[in-house]
Amino acid sequence: MPGVQGDAIKAVETLAGVTRAPVGSDGLAIWGASPADTRLYIDDIPVPRLFHRGGLRSIVPAGLVDSVAVVPGGPGPRYGRGLGGVVQVRTAAPDPGWGGSVAVDPIDAAATVRAPGLQVGGRYGLLPHTLGPLVPATAVLPVPAFWDAHLRGQLELPNGDTLSLLVLAVDDQVQRRLPSVLPDDRFTEETRTGFGRVGLRVERFEGDVVTMTSGWVGLDGTRTRMDFGETVVRDETRMAGAGVLLSQE
């Protein structure tokens, strides 16, 4: 699909009623609702965002995406606590053979290693090194730094059930500064946000019905440091969560 830079999840932004993440943000608005009211899931695991800061890259590489579904409104009680729509990302099962890939472009560098039933990979943002030297330190939209890592495993159990594992870690960092010739007037702000998720899912196939039992644990964190010269302000927030879901399809 043109315009998504080979990023499967960014195809969501081309759908009717979906607003692209504004430059410098990572939100996704559906049907005019606030991005905070859009529910985002990866393998039934709730995540705070699907894009890195700036909206140039999603947090899941295209090779790990099996499907992306969007429910613009009225998703039902299964996806509650949101006025906007729902975006559900399903990850792909690892390839049965051995392999790997390496990719580098001006936005990031990525590497993936595959083994039977297992895939491990990660990406590191290069924008501070490629675009950063060209952007003034006082730019309204500073250049973000980011990285993400994933582990996806799948095992066929003796009774015919399928056990899936997903581990996801995401980190973003942005720095703003206002230079000044006077030490008392300088200002620097650094914001770092990240989250991690570990999820397990058991799928049981009975004819045309698939029964899934999923469980997950996660940790979200935000850290802000503001330097006013002689005064430094720090704020740090951490939140842990967990959940279990039983469903049939």
mmCIF file of C-alpha atoms in Angstrom:
data_model
loop_
_atom_site.group_PDB
_atom_site.id
_atom_site.type_symbol
_atom_site.label_atom_id
_atom_site.label_comp_id
_atom_site.label_asym_id
_atom_site.label_seq_id
_atom_site.Cartn_x
_atom_site.Cartn_y
_atom_site.Cartn_z
ATOM 1 C CA MET A 1 0.000 0.000 0.000
ATOM 2 C CA PRO A 2 1.534 3.340 -1.032
ATOM 3 C CA GLY A 3 2.446 5.849 1.649
ATOM 4 C CA VAL A 4 3.070 3.511 4.597
ATOM 5 C CA GLN A 5 6.837 3.004 4.080
ATOM 6 C CA GLY A 6 6.492 -0.765 4.308
ATOM 7 C CA ASP A 7 4.942 -0.552 7.782
ATOM 8 C CA ALA A 8 1.901 -2.845 7.986
ATOM 9 C CA ILE A 9 0.237 -1.146 10.951
ATOM 10 C CA LYS A 10 0.454 2.299 9.309
ATOM 11 C CA ALA A 11 -2.078 1.021 6.749
ATOM 12 C CA VAL A 12 -4.694 1.712 9.442
ATOM 13 C CA GLU A 13 -4.152 5.439 8.914
ATOM 14 C CA THR A 14 -5.413 5.206 5.324
ATOM 15 C CA LEU A 15 -8.888 3.981 6.326
ATOM 16 C CA ALA A 16 -11.963 6.203 6.344
ATOM 17 C CA GLY A 17 -12.655 7.815 9.707
ATOM 18 C CA VAL A 18 -9.114 7.281 10.992
ATOM 19 C CA THR A 19 -6.890 10.302 11.576
ATOM 20 C CA ARG A 20 -3.159 9.988 11.117
ATOM 21 C CA ALA A 21 -1.004 10.615 14.131
ATOM 22 C CA PRO A 22 -0.006 14.308 14.048
ATOM 23 C CA VAL A 23 3.676 15.044 13.568
ATOM 24 C CA GLY A 24 5.401 14.797 16.910
ATOM 25 C CA SER A 25 2.761 12.584 18.554
ATOM 26 C CA ASP A 26 1.971 8.881 18.711
ATOM 27 C CA GLY A 27 -1.852 8.953 18.995
ATOM 28 C CA LEU A 28 -4.478 7.472 16.708
ATOM 29 C CA ALA A 29 -7.935 9.069 16.533
ATOM 30 C CA ILE A 30 -10.934 7.138 15.159
ATOM 31 C CA TRP A 31 -14.293 8.722 14.343
ATOM 32 C CA GLY A 32 -13.245 12.010 15.913
ATOM 33 C CA ALA A 33 -12.685 10.605 19.398
ATOM 34 C CA SER A 34 -9.612 11.480 21.408
ATOM 35 C CA PRO A 35 -6.607 9.177 20.879
ATOM 36 C CA ALA A 36 -6.888 8.368 24.596
ATOM 37 C CA ASP A 37 -10.301 6.821 23.862
ATOM 38 C CA THR A 38 -9.004 4.504 21.128
ATOM 39 C CA ARG A 39 -8.382 0.958 22.370
ATOM 40 C CA LEU A 40 -5.266 -0.757 21.037
ATOM 41 C CA TYR A 41 -4.516 -4.475 21.293
ATOM 42 C CA ILE A 42 -1.735 -6.797 20.181
ATOM 43 C CA ASP A 43 -2.812 -10.436 20.451
ATOM 44 C CA ASP A 44 -5.562 -9.331 22.893
ATOM 45 C CA ILE A 45 -2.956 -7.564 25.043
ATOM 46 C CA PRO A 46 -3.816 -3.879 25.651
ATOM 47 C CA VAL A 47 -0.991 -1.485 24.792
ATOM 48 C CA PRO A 48 -0.834 2.308 25.323
ATOM 49 C CA ARG A 49 0.205 3.085 21.738
ATOM 50 C CA LEU A 50 0.967 1.484 18.377
ATOM 51 C CA PHE A 51 3.431 4.102 17.119
ATOM 52 C CA HIS A 52 6.702 5.490 18.304
ATOM 53 C CA ARG A 53 6.893 9.179 19.156
ATOM 54 C CA GLY A 54 6.568 11.146 15.937
ATOM 55 C CA GLY A 55 4.366 8.564 14.214
ATOM 56 C CA LEU A 56 7.022 7.518 11.690
ATOM 57 C CA ARG A 57 7.261 3.904 12.840
ATOM 58 C CA SER A 58 4.890 1.477 14.510
ATOM 59 C CA ILE A 59 6.078 -0.504 17.503
ATOM 60 C CA VAL A 60 5.702 -3.854 15.693
ATOM 61 C CA PRO A 61 7.766 -4.592 12.563
ATOM 62 C CA ALA A 62 5.873 -5.645 9.446
ATOM 63 C CA GLY A 63 7.405 -9.129 9.464
ATOM 64 C CA LEU A 64 5.733 -9.864 12.801
ATOM 65 C CA VAL A 65 2.251 -8.710 11.750
ATOM 66 C CA ASP A 66 -0.253 -11.304 10.562
ATOM 67 C CA SER A 67 -3.353 -9.086 10.394
ATOM 68 C CA VAL A 68 -4.723 -5.714 11.480
ATOM 69 C CA ALA A 69 -8.427 -5.187 12.188
ATOM 70 C CA VAL A 70 -10.221 -1.909 12.911
ATOM 71 C CA VAL A 71 -13.628 -1.537 14.574
ATOM 72 C CA PRO A 72 -14.512 2.159 14.130
ATOM 73 C CA GLY A 73 -17.324 2.255 16.689
ATOM 74 C CA GLY A 74 -19.641 0.154 18.837
ATOM 75 C CA PRO A 75 -17.131 -2.670 19.426
ATOM 76 C CA GLY A 76 -19.164 -4.272 22.228
ATOM 77 C CA PRO A 77 -18.375 -5.005 25.890
ATOM 78 C CA ARG A 78 -15.280 -7.063 25.070
ATOM 79 C CA TYR A 79 -13.492 -3.816 24.161
ATOM 80 C CA GLY A 80 -14.865 -1.436 26.766
ATOM 81 C CA ARG A 81 -13.612 1.732 28.443
ATOM 82 C CA GLY A 82 -13.263 3.677 25.208
ATOM 83 C CA LEU A 83 -15.427 6.044 23.176
ATOM 84 C CA GLY A 84 -13.428 5.673 19.970
ATOM 85 C CA GLY A 85 -12.633 2.642 17.900
ATOM 86 C CA VAL A 86 -10.553 -0.474 18.406
ATOM 87 C CA VAL A 87 -7.397 -1.571 16.574
ATOM 88 C CA GLN A 88 -6.544 -5.253 16.961
ATOM 89 C CA VAL A 89 -3.148 -6.485 15.732
ATOM 90 C CA ARG A 90 -2.458 -10.201 15.388
ATOM 91 C CA THR A 91 1.139 -11.360 15.283
ATOM 92 C CA ALA A 92 2.326 -13.988 12.834
ATOM 93 C CA ALA A 93 3.516 -17.424 13.881
ATOM 94 C CA PRO A 94 7.291 -17.877 13.519
ATOM 95 C CA ASP A 95 8.510 -19.567 10.361
ATOM 96 C CA PRO A 96 9.362 -23.270 10.765
ATOM 97 C CA GLY A 97 12.905 -22.859 9.448
ATOM 98 C CA TRP A 98 16.026 -20.911 10.293
ATOM 99 C CA GLY A 99 16.671 -17.425 8.963
ATOM 100 C CA GLY A 100 17.189 -13.783 9.692
ATOM 101 C CA SER A 101 17.229 -10.313 8.233
ATOM 102 C CA VAL A 102 18.988 -6.979 8.656
ATOM 103 C CA ALA A 103 17.709 -3.638 7.387
ATOM 104 C CA VAL A 104 19.036 -0.088 7.697
ATOM 105 C CA ASP A 105 17.486 3.167 6.484
ATOM 106 C CA PRO A 106 17.614 6.815 7.629
ATOM 107 C CA ILE A 107 14.871 6.172 10.199
ATOM 108 C CA ASP A 108 16.088 3.040 11.983
ATOM 109 C CA ALA A 109 18.203 -0.117 11.934
ATOM 110 C CA ALA A 110 16.481 -3.471 12.415
ATOM 111 C CA ALA A 111 17.562 -7.088 12.844
ATOM 112 C CA THR A 112 15.591 -10.327 13.169
ATOM 113 C CA VAL A 113 16.670 -13.901 13.901
ATOM 114 C CA ARG A 114 14.339 -16.848 13.310
ATOM 115 C CA ALA A 115 14.515 -20.436 14.513
ATOM 116 C CA PRO A 116 11.862 -23.188 14.401
ATOM 117 C CA GLY A 117 9.002 -21.844 16.490
ATOM 118 C CA LEU A 118 10.863 -18.725 17.625
ATOM 119 C CA GLN A 119 11.519 -15.196 16.349
ATOM 120 C CA VAL A 120 13.605 -12.527 18.092
ATOM 121 C CA GLY A 121 14.198 -9.031 16.778
ATOM 122 C CA GLY A 122 14.681 -5.393 17.548
ATOM 123 C CA ARG A 123 14.961 -1.914 16.054
ATOM 124 C CA TYR A 124 16.960 1.160 17.002
ATOM 125 C CA GLY A 125 16.028 4.658 15.828
ATOM 126 C CA LEU A 126 18.657 6.504 13.823
ATOM 127 C CA LEU A 127 16.899 9.862 13.497
ATOM 128 C CA PRO A 128 19.053 11.574 16.168
ATOM 129 C CA HIS A 129 22.091 10.659 14.064
ATOM 130 C CA THR A 130 20.694 11.220 10.553
ATOM 131 C CA LEU A 131 18.209 14.065 11.013
ATOM 132 C CA GLY A 132 19.299 15.406 14.389
ATOM 133 C CA PRO A 133 22.361 17.358 13.165
ATOM 134 C CA LEU A 134 20.123 19.229 10.693
ATOM 135 C CA VAL A 135 17.454 20.261 13.215
ATOM 136 C CA PRO A 136 18.066 23.209 15.576
ATOM 137 C CA ALA A 137 18.105 22.409 19.272
ATOM 138 C CA THR A 138 15.200 24.835 19.757
ATOM 139 C CA ALA A 139 12.948 23.160 17.164
ATOM 140 C CA VAL A 140 9.264 23.057 18.073
ATOM 141 C CA LEU A 141 9.166 19.375 17.079
ATOM 142 C CA PRO A 142 12.387 17.790 18.367
ATOM 143 C CA VAL A 143 13.832 14.629 16.864
ATOM 144 C CA PRO A 144 12.703 11.556 18.850
ATOM 145 C CA ALA A 145 14.912 8.625 19.820
ATOM 146 C CA PHE A 146 13.390 5.168 20.124
ATOM 147 C CA TRP A 147 13.977 1.440 20.242
ATOM 148 C CA ASP A 148 11.814 -1.664 20.436
ATOM 149 C CA ALA A 149 12.397 -5.383 20.854
ATOM 150 C CA HIS A 150 10.205 -8.446 20.500
ATOM 151 C CA LEU A 151 10.202 -12.186 21.060
ATOM 152 C CA ARG A 152 7.521 -14.386 19.504
ATOM 153 C CA GLY A 153 7.368 -18.109 20.203
ATOM 154 C CA GLN A 154 4.916 -20.875 19.363
ATOM 155 C CA LEU A 155 4.758 -24.505 20.478
ATOM 156 C CA GLU A 156 2.438 -27.331 19.499
ATOM 157 C CA LEU A 157 1.386 -29.189 22.665
ATOM 158 C CA PRO A 158 0.947 -32.989 22.740
ATOM 159 C CA ASN A 159 -2.845 -32.678 23.045
ATOM 160 C CA GLY A 160 -3.048 -30.612 19.861
ATOM 161 C CA ASP A 161 -3.361 -27.220 21.530
ATOM 162 C CA THR A 162 -1.119 -24.338 20.488
ATOM 163 C CA LEU A 163 0.858 -22.327 23.041
ATOM 164 C CA SER A 164 1.985 -18.846 21.972
ATOM 165 C CA LEU A 165 4.329 -16.422 23.723
ATOM 166 C CA LEU A 166 4.786 -12.724 23.006
ATOM 167 C CA VAL A 167 7.306 -10.437 24.713
ATOM 168 C CA LEU A 168 7.366 -6.781 23.686
ATOM 169 C CA ALA A 169 9.452 -3.854 24.952
ATOM 170 C CA VAL A 170 9.154 -0.249 23.673
ATOM 171 C CA ASP A 171 11.046 2.923 24.626
ATOM 172 C CA ASP A 172 10.859 6.522 23.377
ATOM 173 C CA GLN A 173 12.844 9.592 24.389
ATOM 174 C CA VAL A 174 12.476 13.258 23.432
ATOM 175 C CA GLN A 175 14.592 16.227 24.498
ATOM 176 C CA ARG A 176 13.673 19.904 24.196
ATOM 177 C CA ARG A 177 15.860 22.859 25.077
ATOM 178 C CA LEU A 178 15.803 26.644 24.999
ATOM 179 C CA PRO A 179 19.362 28.006 24.859
ATOM 180 C CA SER A 180 20.227 31.263 26.545
ATOM 181 C CA VAL A 181 23.306 33.400 27.150
ATOM 182 C CA LEU A 182 22.231 33.667 30.788
ATOM 183 C CA PRO A 183 22.520 30.508 32.907
ATOM 184 C CA ASP A 184 19.329 31.350 34.799
ATOM 185 C CA ASP A 185 17.267 31.456 31.598
ATOM 186 C CA ARG A 186 18.212 28.142 30.036
ATOM 187 C CA PHE A 187 15.663 25.344 29.967
ATOM 188 C CA THR A 188 15.961 21.657 29.100
ATOM 189 C CA GLU A 189 13.216 19.045 29.191
ATOM 190 C CA GLU A 190 13.743 15.325 28.719
ATOM 191 C CA THR A 191 10.799 12.940 28.518
ATOM 192 C CA ARG A 192 11.133 9.177 28.362
ATOM 193 C CA THR A 193 8.172 6.823 27.996
ATOM 194 C CA GLY A 194 8.169 3.076 27.655
ATOM 195 C CA PHE A 195 6.273 -0.095 28.346
ATOM 196 C CA GLY A 196 6.736 -3.840 28.366
ATOM 197 C CA ARG A 197 4.322 -6.717 27.866
ATOM 198 C CA VAL A 198 4.547 -10.478 28.329
ATOM 199 C CA GLY A 199 1.610 -12.527 27.084
ATOM 200 C CA LEU A 200 0.723 -16.221 26.865
ATOM 201 C CA ARG A 201 -2.107 -17.686 24.800
ATOM 202 C CA VAL A 202 -3.442 -21.228 24.503
ATOM 203 C CA GLU A 203 -5.574 -22.043 21.452
ATOM 204 C CA ARG A 204 -7.757 -25.147 21.295
ATOM 205 C CA PHE A 205 -9.257 -26.174 17.957
ATOM 206 C CA GLU A 206 -12.567 -28.057 18.048
ATOM 207 C CA GLY A 207 -13.941 -28.300 14.534
ATOM 208 C CA ASP A 208 -14.547 -24.765 13.260
ATOM 209 C CA VAL A 209 -14.427 -23.256 16.753
ATOM 210 C CA VAL A 210 -11.229 -21.903 18.302
ATOM 211 C CA THR A 211 -11.193 -21.416 22.068
ATOM 212 C CA MET A 212 -8.481 -19.049 23.307
ATOM 213 C CA THR A 213 -7.259 -18.494 26.841
ATOM 214 C CA SER A 214 -4.939 -15.504 27.126
ATOM 215 C CA GLY A 215 -3.059 -13.935 30.006
ATOM 216 C CA TRP A 216 -0.657 -11.003 30.186
ATOM 217 C CA VAL A 217 1.375 -8.874 32.566
ATOM 218 C CA GLY A 218 2.871 -5.477 31.809
ATOM 219 C CA LEU A 219 4.635 -2.401 33.118
ATOM 220 C CA ASP A 220 4.275 1.196 31.855
ATOM 221 C CA GLY A 221 6.601 4.015 32.794
ATOM 222 C CA THR A 222 7.065 7.736 32.181
ATOM 223 C CA ARG A 223 9.984 9.862 33.357
ATOM 224 C CA THR A 224 10.327 13.621 32.899
ATOM 225 C CA ARG A 225 13.277 15.798 33.870
ATOM 226 C CA MET A 226 13.123 19.604 33.595
ATOM 227 C CA ASP A 227 16.283 21.649 34.150
ATOM 228 C CA PHE A 228 15.804 25.377 34.825
ATOM 229 C CA GLY A 229 19.448 26.040 35.595
ATOM 230 C CA GLU A 230 19.711 26.091 39.356
ATOM 231 C CA THR A 231 16.430 24.195 39.749
ATOM 232 C CA VAL A 232 15.802 20.647 38.504
ATOM 233 C CA VAL A 233 12.352 19.029 38.561
ATOM 234 C CA ARG A 234 11.883 15.287 38.176
ATOM 235 C CA ASP A 235 8.671 13.335 37.801
ATOM 236 C CA GLU A 236 8.423 9.564 37.413
ATOM 237 C CA THR A 237 5.345 7.369 37.088
ATOM 238 C CA ARG A 238 5.137 3.594 36.894
ATOM 239 C CA MET A 239 2.068 1.418 36.530
ATOM 240 C CA ALA A 240 1.790 -2.372 36.502
ATOM 241 C CA GLY A 241 -1.122 -4.330 35.055
ATOM 242 C CA ALA A 242 -2.323 -7.829 34.246
ATOM 243 C CA GLY A 243 -5.300 -9.462 32.608
ATOM 244 C CA VAL A 244 -6.946 -12.723 31.522
ATOM 245 C CA LEU A 245 -9.262 -13.240 28.554
ATOM 246 C CA LEU A 246 -11.371 -16.243 27.536
ATOM 247 C CA SER A 247 -12.880 -16.116 24.043
ATOM 248 C CA GLN A 248 -14.144 -18.194 21.144
ATOM 249 C CA GLU A 249 -13.987 -17.500 17.423
#
